[in-house]
Tab-separated table of C-alpha atoms in Angstrom:
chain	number	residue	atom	x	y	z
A	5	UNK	CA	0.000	0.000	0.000
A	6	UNK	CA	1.263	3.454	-1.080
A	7	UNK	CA	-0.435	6.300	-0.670
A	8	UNK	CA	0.472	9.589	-1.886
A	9	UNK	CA	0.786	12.877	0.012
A	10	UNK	CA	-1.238	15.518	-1.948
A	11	UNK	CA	-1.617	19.451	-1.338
A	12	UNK	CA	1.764	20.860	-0.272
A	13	UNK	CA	1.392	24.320	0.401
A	14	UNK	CA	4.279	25.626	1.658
A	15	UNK	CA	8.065	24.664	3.202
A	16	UNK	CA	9.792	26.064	6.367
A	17	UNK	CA	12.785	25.803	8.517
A	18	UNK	CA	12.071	24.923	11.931
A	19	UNK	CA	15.035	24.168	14.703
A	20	UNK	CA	14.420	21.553	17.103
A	21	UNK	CA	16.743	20.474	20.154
A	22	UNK	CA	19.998	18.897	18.986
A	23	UNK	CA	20.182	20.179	15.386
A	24	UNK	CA	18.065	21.655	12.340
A	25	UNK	CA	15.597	19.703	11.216
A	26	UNK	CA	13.646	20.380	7.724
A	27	UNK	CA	9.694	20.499	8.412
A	28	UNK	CA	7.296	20.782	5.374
A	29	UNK	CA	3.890	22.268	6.242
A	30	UNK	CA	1.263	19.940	4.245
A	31	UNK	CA	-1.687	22.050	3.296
A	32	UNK	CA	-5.420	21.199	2.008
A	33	UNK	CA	-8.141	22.578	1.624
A	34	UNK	CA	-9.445	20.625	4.487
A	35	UNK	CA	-6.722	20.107	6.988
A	36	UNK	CA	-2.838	21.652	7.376
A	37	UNK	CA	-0.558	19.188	8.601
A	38	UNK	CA	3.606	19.805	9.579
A	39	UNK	CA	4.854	17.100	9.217
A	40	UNK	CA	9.309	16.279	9.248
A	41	UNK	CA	11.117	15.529	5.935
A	42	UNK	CA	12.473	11.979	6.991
A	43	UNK	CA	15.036	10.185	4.798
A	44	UNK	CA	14.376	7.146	2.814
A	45	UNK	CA	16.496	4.268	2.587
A	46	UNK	CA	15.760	1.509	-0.231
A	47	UNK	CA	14.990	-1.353	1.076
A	48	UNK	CA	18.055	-4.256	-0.017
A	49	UNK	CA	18.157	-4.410	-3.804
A	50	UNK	CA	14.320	-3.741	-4.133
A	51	UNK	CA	12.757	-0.514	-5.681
A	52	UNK	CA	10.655	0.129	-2.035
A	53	UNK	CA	12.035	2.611	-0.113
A	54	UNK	CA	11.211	3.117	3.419
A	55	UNK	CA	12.005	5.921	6.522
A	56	UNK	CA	15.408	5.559	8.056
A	57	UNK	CA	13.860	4.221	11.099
A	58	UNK	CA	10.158	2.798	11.509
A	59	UNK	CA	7.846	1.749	14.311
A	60	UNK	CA	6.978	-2.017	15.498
A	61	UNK	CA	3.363	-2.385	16.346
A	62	UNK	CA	4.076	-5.720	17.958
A	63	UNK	CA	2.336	-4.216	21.373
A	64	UNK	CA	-0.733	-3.059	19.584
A	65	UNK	CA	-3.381	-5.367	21.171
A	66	UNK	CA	-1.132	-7.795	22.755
A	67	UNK	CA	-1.781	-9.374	25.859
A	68	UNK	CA	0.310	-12.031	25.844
A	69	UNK	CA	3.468	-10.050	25.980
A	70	UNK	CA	2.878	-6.509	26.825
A	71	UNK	CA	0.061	-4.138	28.459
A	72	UNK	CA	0.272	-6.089	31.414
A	73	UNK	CA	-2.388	-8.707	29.853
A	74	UNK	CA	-4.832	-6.499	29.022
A	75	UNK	CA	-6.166	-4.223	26.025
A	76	UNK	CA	-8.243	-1.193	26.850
A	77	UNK	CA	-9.475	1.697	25.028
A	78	UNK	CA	-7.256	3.886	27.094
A	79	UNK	CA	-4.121	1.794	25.185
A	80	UNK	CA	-5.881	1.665	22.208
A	81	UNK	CA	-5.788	5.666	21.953
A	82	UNK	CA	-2.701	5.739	23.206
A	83	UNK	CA	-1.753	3.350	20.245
A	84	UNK	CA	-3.456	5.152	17.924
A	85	UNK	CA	-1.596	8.557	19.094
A	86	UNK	CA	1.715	6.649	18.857
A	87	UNK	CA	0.457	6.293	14.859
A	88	UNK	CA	-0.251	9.923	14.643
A	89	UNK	CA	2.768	11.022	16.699
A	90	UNK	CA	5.083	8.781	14.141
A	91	UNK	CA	3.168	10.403	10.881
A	92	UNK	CA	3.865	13.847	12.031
A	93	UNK	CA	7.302	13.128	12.718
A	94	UNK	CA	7.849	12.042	9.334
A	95	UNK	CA	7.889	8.370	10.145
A	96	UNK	CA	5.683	6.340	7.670
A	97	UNK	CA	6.963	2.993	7.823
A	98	UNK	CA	5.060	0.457	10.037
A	99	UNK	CA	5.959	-3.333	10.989
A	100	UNK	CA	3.262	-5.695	12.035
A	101	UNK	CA	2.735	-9.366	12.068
A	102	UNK	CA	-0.924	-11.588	11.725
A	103	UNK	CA	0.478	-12.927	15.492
A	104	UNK	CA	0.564	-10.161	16.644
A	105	UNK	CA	-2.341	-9.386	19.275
A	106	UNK	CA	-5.333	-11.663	19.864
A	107	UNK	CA	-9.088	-11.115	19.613
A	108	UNK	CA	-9.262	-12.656	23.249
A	109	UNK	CA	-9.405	-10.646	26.253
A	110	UNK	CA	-10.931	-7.633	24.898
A	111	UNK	CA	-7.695	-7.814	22.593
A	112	UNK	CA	-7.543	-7.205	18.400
A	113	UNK	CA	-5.095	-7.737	16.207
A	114	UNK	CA	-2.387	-5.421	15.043
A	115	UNK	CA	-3.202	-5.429	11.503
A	116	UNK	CA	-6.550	-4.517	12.416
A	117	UNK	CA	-5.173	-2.000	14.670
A	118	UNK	CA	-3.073	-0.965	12.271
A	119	UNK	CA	-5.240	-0.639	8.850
A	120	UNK	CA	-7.779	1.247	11.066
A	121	UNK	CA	-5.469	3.888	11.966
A	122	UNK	CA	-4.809	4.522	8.400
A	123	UNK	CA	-8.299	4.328	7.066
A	124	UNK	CA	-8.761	7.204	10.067
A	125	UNK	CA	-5.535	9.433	8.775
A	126	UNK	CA	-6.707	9.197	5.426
A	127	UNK	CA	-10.020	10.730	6.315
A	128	UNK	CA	-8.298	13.964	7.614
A	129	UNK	CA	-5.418	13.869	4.659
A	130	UNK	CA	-3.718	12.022	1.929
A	131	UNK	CA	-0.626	10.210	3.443
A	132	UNK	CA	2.186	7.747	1.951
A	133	UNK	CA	2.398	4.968	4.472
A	134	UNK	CA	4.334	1.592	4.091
A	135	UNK	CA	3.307	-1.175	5.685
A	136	UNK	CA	5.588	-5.022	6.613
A	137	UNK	CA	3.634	-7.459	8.214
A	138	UNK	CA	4.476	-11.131	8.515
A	139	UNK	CA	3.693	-14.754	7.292
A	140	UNK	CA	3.905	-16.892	10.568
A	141	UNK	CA	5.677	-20.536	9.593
A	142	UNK	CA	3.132	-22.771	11.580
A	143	UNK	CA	3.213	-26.496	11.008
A	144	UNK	CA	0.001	-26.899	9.496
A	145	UNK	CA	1.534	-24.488	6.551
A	146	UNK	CA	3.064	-26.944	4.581
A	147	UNK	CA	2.684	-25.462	0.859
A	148	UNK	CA	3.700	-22.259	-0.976
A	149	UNK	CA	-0.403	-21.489	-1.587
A	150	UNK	CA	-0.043	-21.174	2.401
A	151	UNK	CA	1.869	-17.914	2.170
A	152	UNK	CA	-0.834	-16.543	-0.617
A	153	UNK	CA	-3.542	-17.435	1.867
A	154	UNK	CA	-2.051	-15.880	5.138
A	155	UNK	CA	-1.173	-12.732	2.687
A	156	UNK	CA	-4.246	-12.405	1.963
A	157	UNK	CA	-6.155	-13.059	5.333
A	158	UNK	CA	-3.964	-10.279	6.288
A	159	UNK	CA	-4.404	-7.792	3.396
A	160	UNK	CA	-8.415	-8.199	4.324
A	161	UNK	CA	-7.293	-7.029	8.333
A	162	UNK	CA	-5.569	-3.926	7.263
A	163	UNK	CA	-7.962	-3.213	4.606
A	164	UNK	CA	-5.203	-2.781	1.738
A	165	UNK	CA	-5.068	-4.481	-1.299
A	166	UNK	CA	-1.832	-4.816	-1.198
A	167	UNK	CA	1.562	-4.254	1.547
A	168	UNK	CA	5.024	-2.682	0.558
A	169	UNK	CA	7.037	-5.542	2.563
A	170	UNK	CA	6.214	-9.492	3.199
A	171	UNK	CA	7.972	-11.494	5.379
A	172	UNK	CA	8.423	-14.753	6.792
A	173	UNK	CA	8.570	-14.437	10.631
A	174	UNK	CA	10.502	-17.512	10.968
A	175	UNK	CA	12.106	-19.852	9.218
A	176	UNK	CA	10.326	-23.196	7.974
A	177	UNK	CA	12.119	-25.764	10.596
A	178	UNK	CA	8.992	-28.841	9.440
A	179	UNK	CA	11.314	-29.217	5.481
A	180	UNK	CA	9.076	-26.449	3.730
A	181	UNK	CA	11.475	-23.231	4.026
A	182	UNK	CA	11.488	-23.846	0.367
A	183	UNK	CA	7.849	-23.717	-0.720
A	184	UNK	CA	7.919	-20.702	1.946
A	185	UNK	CA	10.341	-18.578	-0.341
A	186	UNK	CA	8.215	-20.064	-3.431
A	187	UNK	CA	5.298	-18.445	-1.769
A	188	UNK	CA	6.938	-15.277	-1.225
A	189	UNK	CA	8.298	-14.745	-4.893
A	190	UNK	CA	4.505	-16.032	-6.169
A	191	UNK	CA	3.667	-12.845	-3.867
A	192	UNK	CA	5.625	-10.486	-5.573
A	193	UNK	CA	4.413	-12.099	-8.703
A	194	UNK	CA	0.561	-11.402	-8.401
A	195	UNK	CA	1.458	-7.829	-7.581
A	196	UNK	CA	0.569	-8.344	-3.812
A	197	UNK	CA	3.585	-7.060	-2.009
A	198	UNK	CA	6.487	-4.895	-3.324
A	199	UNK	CA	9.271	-6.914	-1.501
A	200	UNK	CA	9.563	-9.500	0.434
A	201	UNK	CA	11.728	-10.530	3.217
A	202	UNK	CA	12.681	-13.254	5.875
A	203	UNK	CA	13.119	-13.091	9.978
A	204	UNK	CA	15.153	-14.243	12.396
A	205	UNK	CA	16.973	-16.048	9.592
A	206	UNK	CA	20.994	-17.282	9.699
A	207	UNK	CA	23.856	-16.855	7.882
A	208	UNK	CA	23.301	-19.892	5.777
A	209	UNK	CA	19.506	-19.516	5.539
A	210	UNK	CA	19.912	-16.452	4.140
A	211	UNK	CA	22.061	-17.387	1.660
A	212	UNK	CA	19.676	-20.141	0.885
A	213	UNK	CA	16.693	-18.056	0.490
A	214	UNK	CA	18.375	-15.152	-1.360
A	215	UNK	CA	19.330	-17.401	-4.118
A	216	UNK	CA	16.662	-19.296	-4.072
A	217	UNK	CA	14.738	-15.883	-4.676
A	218	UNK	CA	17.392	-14.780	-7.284
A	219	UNK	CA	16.692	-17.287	-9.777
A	220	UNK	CA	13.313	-16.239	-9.900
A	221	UNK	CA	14.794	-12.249	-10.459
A	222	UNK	CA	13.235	-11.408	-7.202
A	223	UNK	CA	15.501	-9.760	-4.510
A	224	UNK	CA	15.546	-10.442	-0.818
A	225	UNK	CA	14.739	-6.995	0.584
A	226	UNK	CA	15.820	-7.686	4.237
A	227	UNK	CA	16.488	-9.876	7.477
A	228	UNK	CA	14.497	-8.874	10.691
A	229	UNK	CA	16.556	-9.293	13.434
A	230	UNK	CA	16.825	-9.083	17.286
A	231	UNK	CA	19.802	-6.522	17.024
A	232	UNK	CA	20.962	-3.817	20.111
A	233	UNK	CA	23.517	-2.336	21.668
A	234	UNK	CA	23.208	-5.417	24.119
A	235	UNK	CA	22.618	-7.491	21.397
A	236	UNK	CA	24.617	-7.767	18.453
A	237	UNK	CA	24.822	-11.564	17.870
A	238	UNK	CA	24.175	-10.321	13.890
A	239	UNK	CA	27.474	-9.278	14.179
A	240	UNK	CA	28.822	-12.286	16.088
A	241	UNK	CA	27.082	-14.611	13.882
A	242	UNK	CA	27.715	-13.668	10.135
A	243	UNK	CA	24.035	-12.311	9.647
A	244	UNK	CA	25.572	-8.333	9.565
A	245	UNK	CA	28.246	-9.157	7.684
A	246	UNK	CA	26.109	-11.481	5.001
A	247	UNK	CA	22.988	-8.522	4.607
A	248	UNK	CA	25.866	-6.046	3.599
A	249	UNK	CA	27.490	-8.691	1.317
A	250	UNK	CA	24.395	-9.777	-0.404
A	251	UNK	CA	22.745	-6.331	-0.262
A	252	UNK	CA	19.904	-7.229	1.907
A	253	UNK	CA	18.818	-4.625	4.801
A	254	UNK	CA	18.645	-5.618	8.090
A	255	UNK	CA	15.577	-4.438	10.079
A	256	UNK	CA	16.319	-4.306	13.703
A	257	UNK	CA	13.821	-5.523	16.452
A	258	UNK	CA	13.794	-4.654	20.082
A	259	UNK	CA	16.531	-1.632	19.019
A	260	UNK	CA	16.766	-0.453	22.488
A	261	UNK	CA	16.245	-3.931	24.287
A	262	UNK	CA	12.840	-3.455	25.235
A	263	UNK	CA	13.030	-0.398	26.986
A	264	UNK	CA	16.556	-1.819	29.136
A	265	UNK	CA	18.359	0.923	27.387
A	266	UNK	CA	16.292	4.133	28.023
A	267	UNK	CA	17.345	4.341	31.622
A	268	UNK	CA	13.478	4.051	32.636
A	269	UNK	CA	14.261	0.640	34.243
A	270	UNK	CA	16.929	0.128	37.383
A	271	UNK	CA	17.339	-2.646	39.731
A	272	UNK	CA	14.868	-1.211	42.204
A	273	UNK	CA	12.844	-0.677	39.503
A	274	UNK	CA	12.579	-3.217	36.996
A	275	UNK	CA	10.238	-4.060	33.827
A	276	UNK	CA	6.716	-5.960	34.998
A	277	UNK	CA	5.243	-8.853	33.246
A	278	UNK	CA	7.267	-11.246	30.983
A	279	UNK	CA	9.845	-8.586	30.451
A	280	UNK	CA	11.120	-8.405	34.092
A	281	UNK	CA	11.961	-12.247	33.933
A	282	UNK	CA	14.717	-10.993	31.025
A	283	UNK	CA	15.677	-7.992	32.005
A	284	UNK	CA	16.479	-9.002	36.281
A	285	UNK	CA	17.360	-6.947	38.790
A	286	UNK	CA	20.682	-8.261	38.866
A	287	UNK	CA	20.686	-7.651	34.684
A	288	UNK	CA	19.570	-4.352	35.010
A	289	UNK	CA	23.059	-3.665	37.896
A	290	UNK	CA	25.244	-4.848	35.579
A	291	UNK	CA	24.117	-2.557	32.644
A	292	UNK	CA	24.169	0.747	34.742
A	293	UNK	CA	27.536	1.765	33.951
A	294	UNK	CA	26.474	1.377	30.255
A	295	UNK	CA	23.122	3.185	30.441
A	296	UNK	CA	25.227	6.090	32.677
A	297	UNK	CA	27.760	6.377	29.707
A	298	UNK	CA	24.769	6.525	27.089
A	299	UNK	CA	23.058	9.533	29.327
A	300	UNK	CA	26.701	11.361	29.155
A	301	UNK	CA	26.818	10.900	25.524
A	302	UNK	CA	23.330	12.104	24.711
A	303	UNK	CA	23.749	15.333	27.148
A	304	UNK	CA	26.488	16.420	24.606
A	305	UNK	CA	23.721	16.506	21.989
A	306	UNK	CA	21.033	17.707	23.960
A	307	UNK	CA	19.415	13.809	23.389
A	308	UNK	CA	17.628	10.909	25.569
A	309	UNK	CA	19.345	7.721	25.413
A	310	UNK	CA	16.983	6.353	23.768
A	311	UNK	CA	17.729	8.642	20.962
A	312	UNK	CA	21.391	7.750	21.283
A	313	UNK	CA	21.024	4.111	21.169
A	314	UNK	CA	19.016	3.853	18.153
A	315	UNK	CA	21.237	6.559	16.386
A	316	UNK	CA	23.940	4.043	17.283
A	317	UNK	CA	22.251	1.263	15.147
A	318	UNK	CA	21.566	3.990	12.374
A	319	UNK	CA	25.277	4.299	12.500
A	320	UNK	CA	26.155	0.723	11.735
A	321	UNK	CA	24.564	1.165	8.368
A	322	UNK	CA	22.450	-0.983	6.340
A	323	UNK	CA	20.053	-0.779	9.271
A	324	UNK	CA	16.476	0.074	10.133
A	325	UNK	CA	15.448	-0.225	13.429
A	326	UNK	CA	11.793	-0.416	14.472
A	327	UNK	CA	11.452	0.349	18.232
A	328	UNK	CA	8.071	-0.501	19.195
A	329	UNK	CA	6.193	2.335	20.187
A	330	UNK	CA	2.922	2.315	22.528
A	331	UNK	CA	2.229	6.294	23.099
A	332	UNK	CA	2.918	9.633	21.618
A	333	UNK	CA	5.308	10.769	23.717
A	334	UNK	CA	7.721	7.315	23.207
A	335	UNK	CA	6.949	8.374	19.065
A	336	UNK	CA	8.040	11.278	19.434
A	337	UNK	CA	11.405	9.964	21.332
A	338	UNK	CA	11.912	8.085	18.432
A	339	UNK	CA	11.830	10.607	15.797
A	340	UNK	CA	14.550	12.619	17.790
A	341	UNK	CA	16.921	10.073	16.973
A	342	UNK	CA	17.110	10.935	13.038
A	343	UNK	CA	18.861	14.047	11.709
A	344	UNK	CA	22.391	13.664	13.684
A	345	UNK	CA	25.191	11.005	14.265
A	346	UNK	CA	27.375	9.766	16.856
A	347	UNK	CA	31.317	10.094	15.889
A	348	UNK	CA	33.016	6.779	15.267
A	349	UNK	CA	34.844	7.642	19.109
A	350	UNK	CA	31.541	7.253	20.347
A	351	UNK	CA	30.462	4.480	18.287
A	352	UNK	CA	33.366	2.166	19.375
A	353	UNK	CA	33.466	3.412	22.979
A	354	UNK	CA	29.474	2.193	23.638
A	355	UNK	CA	30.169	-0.722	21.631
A	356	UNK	CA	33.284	-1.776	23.865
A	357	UNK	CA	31.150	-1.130	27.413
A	358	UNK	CA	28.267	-3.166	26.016
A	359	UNK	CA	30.496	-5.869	24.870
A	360	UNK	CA	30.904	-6.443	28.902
A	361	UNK	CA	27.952	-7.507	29.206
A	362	UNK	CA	26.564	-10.835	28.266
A	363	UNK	CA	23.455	-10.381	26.080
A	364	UNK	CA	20.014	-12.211	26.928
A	365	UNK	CA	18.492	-15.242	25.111
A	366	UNK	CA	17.534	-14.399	21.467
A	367	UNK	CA	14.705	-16.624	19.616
A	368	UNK	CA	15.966	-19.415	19.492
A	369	UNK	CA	15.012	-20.509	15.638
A	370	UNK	CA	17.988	-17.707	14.773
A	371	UNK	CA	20.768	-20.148	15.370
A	372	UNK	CA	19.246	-22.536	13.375
């Protein structure tokens, strides 16, 4: 789904907090928007091109995971304000999966979520969103018609007839990763999606899918990972190194460690729910020296660390990361993080502290 922005009025220069930012001022006959000039990246050797940093809606509805176990209308309008937050920041690129949330609870899917926060911002304007959402490898899904099916069951919950990005959420371990990729490049085919892409993939199934993908002409857009500051088993693994060899992007999940790097959490005060079995009290003491190094950092530019710890992902290159966000005011965090860059001191420096500290258990299916 691509939707253009129509009606631009006028242009401006507006300075924020820690640098100059460009801000075009949308205008209509019916509404005047400001909205940031983000940069696009293309995603791997596709033609879709996507905001330097988007937002994971895998919290929208969940109660499995986050919200404590419940869904409410007071977090479903601060979901939807997370949306509207991200638009206005400049920030148009959204990832979703059909797992994510549950109509159980009170609960509703992301894509649901999702495609009716977009119907809503269309009402007021014209906007260009792109949309990933994922294929989940279940094993009941043996064929590549599977992937068409699920692709479409999801298309019909956003209310699109079509999504820029397609993914597999993780890999085919049941002997049909093959007919999985088939089903993605039949995707591309029938004009459904614009790319594709894979998750939590390895080196060598990456390799496997991008040329299984290549003889078809189709490229492999990107690899969504688990990749932080606390987390860089890409790196450690060959997955980094093979997405910039191969030209595939690498979409980053849980960029700032689900909240462990903001400096919101301590060991007095650590995460509730699922979360807080992860990220311990005794976790969370030995990553204060790190979080009190980020804070120093981001002082120098006027920045949260938050801000500095996705700007160090930004820096690695080749990567998108989508921190999930749940309100407005965690958007607009996010949006702060685009614009400026850490020097390579800087870079090195964080990545040498973190590298004290022994990262937490990744999904498992990525060492497979």
């Amino acid at each position: 789904m691509a939707l253009q922005v129509n009606g631009v009025g006028f242009s401006l220069l507006r300075w924020r907090r820690g640098g100059a930012l460009r801000t075009r001022a949308v205008a209509s006959e019916s509404v005047a928007t400001t909205r940031e000039e983000v940069e696009k990246v293309k995603l791997g050797g596709s033609d879709l091109k996507v905001t330097k940093l988007g937002i994971g809606a895998w919290s929208w509805g969940d109660t499995t995971y986050w919200n404590d176990f419940q869904w409410d209308d007071r977090k479903l309008k601060a979901a939807k304000a997370a949306f509207d937050t991200s638009i206005d920041g400049g920030i148009t690129f959204f990832d979703t999966a059909e797992v994510y949330g549950a109509g159980v609870m009170g609960a509703v899917n992301s894509e649901t979520l999702l495609g009716r926060f977009i119907k809503e911002r269309q009402q007021k304007e014209a906007v260009e969103v792109a949309v990933a959402t994922k294929f989940a490898a279940l094993p009941w899904r043996l064929g590549r018609g599977s992937v068409l099916s699920a692709l479409k069951d999801s298309l019909s919950r956003l209310g699109v007839s079509s999504v820029e990005l397609y993914q597999l959420h993780w890999p085919g371990i049941w002997g049909n990763k093959g007919r999985y990729i088939d089903g993605l490049g039949d995707a591309v085919e029938q004009g459904l999606v614009k790319a594709v892409g894979v998750s939590n993939y390895s080196e060598r199934r990456l390799r496997d899918a991008y040329d299984q993908l290549k003889k078809r002409g189709i490229p492999l857009a990107s690899n969504q990972v688990n990749y932080s500051l606390i987390y860089r088993i890409p790196e450690e693994n060959g997955v980094k190194a093979t997405c910039d060899e191969l030209g595939i992007t690498l979409i980053a999940y849980s960029p700032i460690a689900q909240g462990a790097l903001t400096g919101k959490y301590t060991p007095e005060n650590p995460p509730t729910g699922p979360r807080g079995r992860i990220y311990t009290p005794e976790f969370l003491k030995k990553l204060q020296p790190l979080v009190t190094r980020i804070e120093e950092v981001g002082q120098n530019y006027r920045k949260t660390p938050t801000q500095v710890v996705l700007n160090w992902l930004i820096a690695q290159d080749n990567v998108v990361p989508i921190p999930g966000a749940k309100n407005a005011e965690q958007a607009t965090q996010f949006a702060g993080a685009l614009g400026w860059r850490l020097t390579e001191q800087e870079i090195e420096e964080l990545r040498a502290l973190a590298s004290e500290i022994n990262p937490v258990i990744g999904f498992p299916v990525e060492k497979l």
